[in-house]
Coordinates of N, CA, C and O in Angstrom, one line a residue:
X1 N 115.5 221.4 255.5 CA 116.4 220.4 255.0 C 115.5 219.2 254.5 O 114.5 218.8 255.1
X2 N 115.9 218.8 253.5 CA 115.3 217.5 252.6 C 115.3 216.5 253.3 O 116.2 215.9 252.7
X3 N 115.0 215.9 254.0 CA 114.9 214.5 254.4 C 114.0 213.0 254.6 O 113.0 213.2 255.3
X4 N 114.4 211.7 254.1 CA 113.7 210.8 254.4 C 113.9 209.7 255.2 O 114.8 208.9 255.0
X5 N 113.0 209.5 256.3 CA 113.6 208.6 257.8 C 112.8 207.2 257.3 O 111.6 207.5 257.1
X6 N 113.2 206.1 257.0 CA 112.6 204.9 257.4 C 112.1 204.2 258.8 O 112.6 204.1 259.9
X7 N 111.2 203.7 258.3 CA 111.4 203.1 260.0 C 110.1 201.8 259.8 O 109.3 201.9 258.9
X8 N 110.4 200.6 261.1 CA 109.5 199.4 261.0 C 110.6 198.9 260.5 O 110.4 199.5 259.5
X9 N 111.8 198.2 260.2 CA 111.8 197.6 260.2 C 112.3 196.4 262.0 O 112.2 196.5 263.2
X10 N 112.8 195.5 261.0 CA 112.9 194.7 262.2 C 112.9 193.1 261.6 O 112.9 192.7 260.5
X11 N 112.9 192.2 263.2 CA 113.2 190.7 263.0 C 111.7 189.9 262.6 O 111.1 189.8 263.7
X12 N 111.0 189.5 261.5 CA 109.9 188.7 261.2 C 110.7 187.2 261.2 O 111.9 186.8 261.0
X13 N 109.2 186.4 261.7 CA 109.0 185.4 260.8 C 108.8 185.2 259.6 O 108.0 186.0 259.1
X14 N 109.5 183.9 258.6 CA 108.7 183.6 257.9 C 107.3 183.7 257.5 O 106.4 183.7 258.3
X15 N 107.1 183.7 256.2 CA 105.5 184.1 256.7 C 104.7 184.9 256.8 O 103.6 185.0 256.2
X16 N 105.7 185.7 258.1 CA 105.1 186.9 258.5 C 105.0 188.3 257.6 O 105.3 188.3 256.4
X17 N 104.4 189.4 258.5 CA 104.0 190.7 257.7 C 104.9 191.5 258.6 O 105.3 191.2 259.7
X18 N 105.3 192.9 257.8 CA 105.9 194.0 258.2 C 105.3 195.0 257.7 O 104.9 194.9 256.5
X19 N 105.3 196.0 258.2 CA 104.8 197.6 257.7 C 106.1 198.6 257.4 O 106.6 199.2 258.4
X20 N 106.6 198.9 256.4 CA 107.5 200.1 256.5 C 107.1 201.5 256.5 O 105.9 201.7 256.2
X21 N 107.5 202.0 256.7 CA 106.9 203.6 256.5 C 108.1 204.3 256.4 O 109.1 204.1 257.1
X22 N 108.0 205.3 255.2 CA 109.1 206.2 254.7 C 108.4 208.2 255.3 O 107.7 209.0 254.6
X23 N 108.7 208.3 256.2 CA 108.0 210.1 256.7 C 109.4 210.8 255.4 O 110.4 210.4 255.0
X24 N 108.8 211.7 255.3 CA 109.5 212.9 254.5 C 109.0 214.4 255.6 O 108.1 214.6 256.3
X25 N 110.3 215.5 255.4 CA 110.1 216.1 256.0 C 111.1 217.4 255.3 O 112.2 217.1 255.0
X26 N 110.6 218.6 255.2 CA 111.5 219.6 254.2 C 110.9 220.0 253.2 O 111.2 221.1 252.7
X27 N 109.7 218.8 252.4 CA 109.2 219.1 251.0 C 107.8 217.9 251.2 O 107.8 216.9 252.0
X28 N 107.1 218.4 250.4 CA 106.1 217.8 250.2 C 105.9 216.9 249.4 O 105.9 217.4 248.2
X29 N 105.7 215.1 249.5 CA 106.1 214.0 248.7 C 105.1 214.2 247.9 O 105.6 214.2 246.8
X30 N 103.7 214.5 247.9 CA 102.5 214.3 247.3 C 102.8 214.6 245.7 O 102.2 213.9 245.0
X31 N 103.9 215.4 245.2 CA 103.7 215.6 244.3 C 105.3 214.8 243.7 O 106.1 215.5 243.0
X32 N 105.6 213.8 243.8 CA 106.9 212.7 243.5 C 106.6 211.4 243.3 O 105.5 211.0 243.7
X33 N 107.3 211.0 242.9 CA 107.2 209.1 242.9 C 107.8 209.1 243.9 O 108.7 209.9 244.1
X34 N 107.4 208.1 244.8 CA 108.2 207.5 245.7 C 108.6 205.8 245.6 O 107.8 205.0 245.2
X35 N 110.1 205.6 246.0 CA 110.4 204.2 245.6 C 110.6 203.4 247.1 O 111.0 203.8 248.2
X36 N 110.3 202.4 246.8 CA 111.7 201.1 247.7 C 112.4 200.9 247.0 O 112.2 201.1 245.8
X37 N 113.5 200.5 247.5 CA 114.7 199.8 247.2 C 115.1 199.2 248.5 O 114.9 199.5 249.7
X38 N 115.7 198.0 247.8 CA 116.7 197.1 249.5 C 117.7 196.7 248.4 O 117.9 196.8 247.2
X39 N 118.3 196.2 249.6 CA 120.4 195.5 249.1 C 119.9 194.4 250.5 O 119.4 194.5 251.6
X40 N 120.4 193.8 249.8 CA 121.1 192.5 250.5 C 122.2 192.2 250.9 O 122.7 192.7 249.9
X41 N 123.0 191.9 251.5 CA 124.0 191.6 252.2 C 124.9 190.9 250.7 O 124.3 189.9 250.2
X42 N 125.9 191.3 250.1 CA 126.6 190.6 249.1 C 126.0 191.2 248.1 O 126.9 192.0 247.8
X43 N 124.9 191.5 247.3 CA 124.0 191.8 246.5 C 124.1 193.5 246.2 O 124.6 194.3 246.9
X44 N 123.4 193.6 244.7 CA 123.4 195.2 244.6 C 122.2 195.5 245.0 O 121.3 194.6 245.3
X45 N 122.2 196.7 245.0 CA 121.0 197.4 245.4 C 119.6 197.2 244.2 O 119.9 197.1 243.0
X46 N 118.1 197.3 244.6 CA 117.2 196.6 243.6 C 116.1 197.1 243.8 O 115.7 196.8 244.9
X47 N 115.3 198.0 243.0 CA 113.9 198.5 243.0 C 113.1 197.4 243.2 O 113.2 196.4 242.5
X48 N 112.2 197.5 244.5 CA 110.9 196.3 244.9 C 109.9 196.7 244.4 O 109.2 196.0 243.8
X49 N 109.4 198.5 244.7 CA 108.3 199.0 244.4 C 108.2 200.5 244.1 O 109.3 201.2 244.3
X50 N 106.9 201.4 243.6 CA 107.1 202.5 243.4 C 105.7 203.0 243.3 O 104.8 202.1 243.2
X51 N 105.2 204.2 243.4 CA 103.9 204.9 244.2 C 104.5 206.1 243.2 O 105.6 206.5 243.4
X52 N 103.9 206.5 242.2 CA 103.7 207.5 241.4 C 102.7 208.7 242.3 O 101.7 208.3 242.9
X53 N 103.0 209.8 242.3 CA 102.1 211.3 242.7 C 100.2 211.1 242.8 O 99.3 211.4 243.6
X54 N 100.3 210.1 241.3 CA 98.6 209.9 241.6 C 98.7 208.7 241.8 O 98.2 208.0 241.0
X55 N 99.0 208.4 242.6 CA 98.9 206.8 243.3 C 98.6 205.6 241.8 O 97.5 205.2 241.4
X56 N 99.7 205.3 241.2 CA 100.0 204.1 240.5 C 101.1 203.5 241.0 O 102.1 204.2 241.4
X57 N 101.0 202.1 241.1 CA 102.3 201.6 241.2 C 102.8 200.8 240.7 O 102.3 200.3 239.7
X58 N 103.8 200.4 241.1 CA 104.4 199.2 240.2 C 105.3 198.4 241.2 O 105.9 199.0 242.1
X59 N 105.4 197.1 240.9 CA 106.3 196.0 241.9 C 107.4 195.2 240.9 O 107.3 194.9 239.7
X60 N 108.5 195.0 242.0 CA 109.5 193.8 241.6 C 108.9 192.1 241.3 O 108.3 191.6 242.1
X61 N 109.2 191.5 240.1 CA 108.7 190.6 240.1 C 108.7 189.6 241.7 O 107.8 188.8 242.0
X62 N 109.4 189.9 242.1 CA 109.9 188.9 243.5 C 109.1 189.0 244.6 O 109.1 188.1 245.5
X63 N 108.3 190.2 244.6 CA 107.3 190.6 245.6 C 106.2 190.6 245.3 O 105.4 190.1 246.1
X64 N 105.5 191.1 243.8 CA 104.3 191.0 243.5 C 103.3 190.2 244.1 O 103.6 189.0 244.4
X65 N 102.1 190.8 244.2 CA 101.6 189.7 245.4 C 101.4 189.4 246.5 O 100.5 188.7 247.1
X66 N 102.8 190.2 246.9 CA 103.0 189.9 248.6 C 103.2 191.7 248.7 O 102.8 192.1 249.8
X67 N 103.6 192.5 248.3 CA 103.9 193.3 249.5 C 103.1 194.8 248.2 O 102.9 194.9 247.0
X68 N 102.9 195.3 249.0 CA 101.4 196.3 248.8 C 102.0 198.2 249.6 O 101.9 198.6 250.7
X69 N 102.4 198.9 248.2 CA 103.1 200.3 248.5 C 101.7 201.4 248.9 O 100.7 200.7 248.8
X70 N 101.5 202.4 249.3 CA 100.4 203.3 249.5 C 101.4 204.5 250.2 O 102.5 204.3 250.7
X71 N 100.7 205.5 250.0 CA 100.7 206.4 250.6 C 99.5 207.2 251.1 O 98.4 207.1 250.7
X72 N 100.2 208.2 252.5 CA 99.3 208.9 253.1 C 99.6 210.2 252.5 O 100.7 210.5 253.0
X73 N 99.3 211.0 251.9 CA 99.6 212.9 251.8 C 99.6 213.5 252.7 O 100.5 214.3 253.0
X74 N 98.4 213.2 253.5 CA 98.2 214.7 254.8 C 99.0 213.8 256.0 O 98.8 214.3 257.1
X75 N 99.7 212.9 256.0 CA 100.6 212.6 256.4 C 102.5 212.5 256.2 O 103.4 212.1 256.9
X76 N 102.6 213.1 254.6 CA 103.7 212.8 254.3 C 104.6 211.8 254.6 O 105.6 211.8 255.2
X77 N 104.0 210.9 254.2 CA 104.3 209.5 254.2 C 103.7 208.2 253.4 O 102.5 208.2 253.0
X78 N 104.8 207.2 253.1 CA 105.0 206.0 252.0 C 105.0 205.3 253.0 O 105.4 205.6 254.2
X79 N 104.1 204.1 252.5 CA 104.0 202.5 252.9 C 104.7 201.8 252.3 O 104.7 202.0 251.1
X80 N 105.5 200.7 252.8 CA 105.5 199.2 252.2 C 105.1 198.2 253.2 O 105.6 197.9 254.3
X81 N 103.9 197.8 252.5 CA 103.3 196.9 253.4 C 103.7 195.3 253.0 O 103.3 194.8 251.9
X82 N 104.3 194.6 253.7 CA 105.3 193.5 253.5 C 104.6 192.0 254.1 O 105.0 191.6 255.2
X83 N 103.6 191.2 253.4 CA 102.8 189.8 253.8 C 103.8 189.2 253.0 O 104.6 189.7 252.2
X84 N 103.6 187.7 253.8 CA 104.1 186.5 253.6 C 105.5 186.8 253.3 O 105.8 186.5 252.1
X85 N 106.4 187.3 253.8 CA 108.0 187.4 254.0 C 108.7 186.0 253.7 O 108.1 185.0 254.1
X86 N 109.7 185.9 253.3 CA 110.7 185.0 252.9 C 111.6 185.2 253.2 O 111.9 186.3 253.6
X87 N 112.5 184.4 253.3 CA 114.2 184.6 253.8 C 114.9 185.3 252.7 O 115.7 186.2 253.0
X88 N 114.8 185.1 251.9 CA 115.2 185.9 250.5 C 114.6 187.4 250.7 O 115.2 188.4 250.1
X89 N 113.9 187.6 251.2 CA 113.1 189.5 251.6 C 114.6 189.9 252.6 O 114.9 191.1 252.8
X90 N 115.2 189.1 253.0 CA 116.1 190.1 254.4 C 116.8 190.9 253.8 O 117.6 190.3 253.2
X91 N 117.0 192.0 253.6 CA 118.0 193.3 253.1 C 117.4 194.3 254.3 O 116.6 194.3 255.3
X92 N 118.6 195.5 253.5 CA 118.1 197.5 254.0 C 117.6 197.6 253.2 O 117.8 197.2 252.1
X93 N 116.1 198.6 253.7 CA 115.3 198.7 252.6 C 115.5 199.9 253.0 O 115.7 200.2 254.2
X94 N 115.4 201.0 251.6 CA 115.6 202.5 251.4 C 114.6 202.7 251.0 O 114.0 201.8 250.5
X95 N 114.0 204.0 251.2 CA 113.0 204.9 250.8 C 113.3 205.9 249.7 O 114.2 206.6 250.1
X96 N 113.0 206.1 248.9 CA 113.7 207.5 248.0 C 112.7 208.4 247.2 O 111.5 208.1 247.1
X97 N 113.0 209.1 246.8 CA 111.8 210.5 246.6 C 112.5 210.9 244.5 O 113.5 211.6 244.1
X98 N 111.8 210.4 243.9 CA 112.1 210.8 242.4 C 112.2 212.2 241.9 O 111.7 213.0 242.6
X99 N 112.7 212.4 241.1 CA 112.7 213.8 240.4 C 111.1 214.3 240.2 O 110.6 215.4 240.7
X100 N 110.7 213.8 239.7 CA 109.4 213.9 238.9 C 108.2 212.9 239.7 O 108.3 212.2 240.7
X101 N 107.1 213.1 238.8 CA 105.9 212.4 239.4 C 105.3 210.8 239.0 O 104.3 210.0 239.3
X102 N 106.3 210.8 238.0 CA 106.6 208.9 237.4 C 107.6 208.1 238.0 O 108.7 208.4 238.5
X103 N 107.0 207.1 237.9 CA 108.1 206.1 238.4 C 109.1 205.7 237.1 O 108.7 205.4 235.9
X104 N 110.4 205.7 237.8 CA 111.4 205.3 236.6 C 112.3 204.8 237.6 O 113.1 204.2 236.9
X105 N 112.7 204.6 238.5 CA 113.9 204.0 239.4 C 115.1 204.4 239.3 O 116.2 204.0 239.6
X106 N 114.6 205.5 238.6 CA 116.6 206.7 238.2 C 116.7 207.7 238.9 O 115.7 208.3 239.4
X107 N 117.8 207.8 239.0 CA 118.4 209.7 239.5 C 117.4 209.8 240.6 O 116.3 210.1 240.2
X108 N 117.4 209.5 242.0 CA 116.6 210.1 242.8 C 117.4 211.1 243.7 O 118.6 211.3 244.1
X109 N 116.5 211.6 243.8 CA 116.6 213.4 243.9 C 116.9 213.2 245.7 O 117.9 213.9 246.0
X110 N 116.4 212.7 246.4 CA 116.6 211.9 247.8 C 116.6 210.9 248.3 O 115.7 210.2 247.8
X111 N 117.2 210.2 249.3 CA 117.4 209.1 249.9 C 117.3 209.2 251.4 O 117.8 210.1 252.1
X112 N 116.3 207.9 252.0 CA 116.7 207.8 253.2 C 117.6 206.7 254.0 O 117.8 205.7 253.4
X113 N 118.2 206.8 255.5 CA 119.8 205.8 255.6 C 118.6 204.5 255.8 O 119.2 203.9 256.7
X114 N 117.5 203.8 255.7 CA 118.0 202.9 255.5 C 117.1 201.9 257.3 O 117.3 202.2 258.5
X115 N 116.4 201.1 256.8 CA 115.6 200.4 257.9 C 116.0 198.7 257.5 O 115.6 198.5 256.3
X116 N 116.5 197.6 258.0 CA 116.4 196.6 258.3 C 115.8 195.5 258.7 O 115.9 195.1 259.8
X117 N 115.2 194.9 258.0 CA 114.3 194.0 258.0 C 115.3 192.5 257.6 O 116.1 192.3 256.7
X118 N 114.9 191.6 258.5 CA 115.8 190.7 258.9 C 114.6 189.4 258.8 O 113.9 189.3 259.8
X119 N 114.4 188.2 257.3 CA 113.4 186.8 258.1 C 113.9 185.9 258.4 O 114.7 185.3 257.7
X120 N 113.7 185.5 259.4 CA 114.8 184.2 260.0 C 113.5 183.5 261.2 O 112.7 184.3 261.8
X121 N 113.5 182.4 261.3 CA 113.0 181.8 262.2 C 113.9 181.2 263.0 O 113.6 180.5 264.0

């Protein structure tokens, strides 16, 4: 079975840093784009970042700067590594796995339910 678990999220500070991590398990990510996405509470849903097969990426203008994607292979697993957080960062952030080995933020082939990250002081 195809699946993607998030996990890390949680309550920061302002400020502060978070680590996401997206595990895949069923298929092997190494060879996919992998994305973020979060929704906000009221808000649609919005590509933050993305990790192409041979490690290129690309960021949301809103994070650039601050928050830093990677991946491990012999781990089957995606980073979002999340400095200097803002109150504006609070959404569900999703993990999702592309058709292909580019980043395009369309048609993704998997999804996972979804980790919480909340900044509030």
């Amino acid at each position: 079975q195809l699946q993607l678990v998030e996990s890390g999220g949680g309550l920061v500070q302002p400020g502060g840093s978070l680590r996401l991590s997206c595990a895949a398990s069923g298929f092997n990510l190494r060879y996919y784009a992998i994305d973020w996405f979060r929704q906000a509470p009221g808000k649609e849903r919005e590509g933050v970042s993305c990790i192409s097969s041979s490690g290129g990426t690309t960021y949301a203008d809103s994070v650039k700067g601050r928050f830093t994607i990677s991946r491990d292979n012999a781990k089957n697993t995606v980073y979002l590594q999340m400095n200097n957080v803002k109150p504006e960062d609070t959404a569900v952030y999703y993990c999702a796995a592309e058709y292909g080995s580019g980043c395009s933020y369309i048609g993704m082939r998997n999804w996972g339910k979804g980790t919480l990250v909340t900044v509030s002081s």
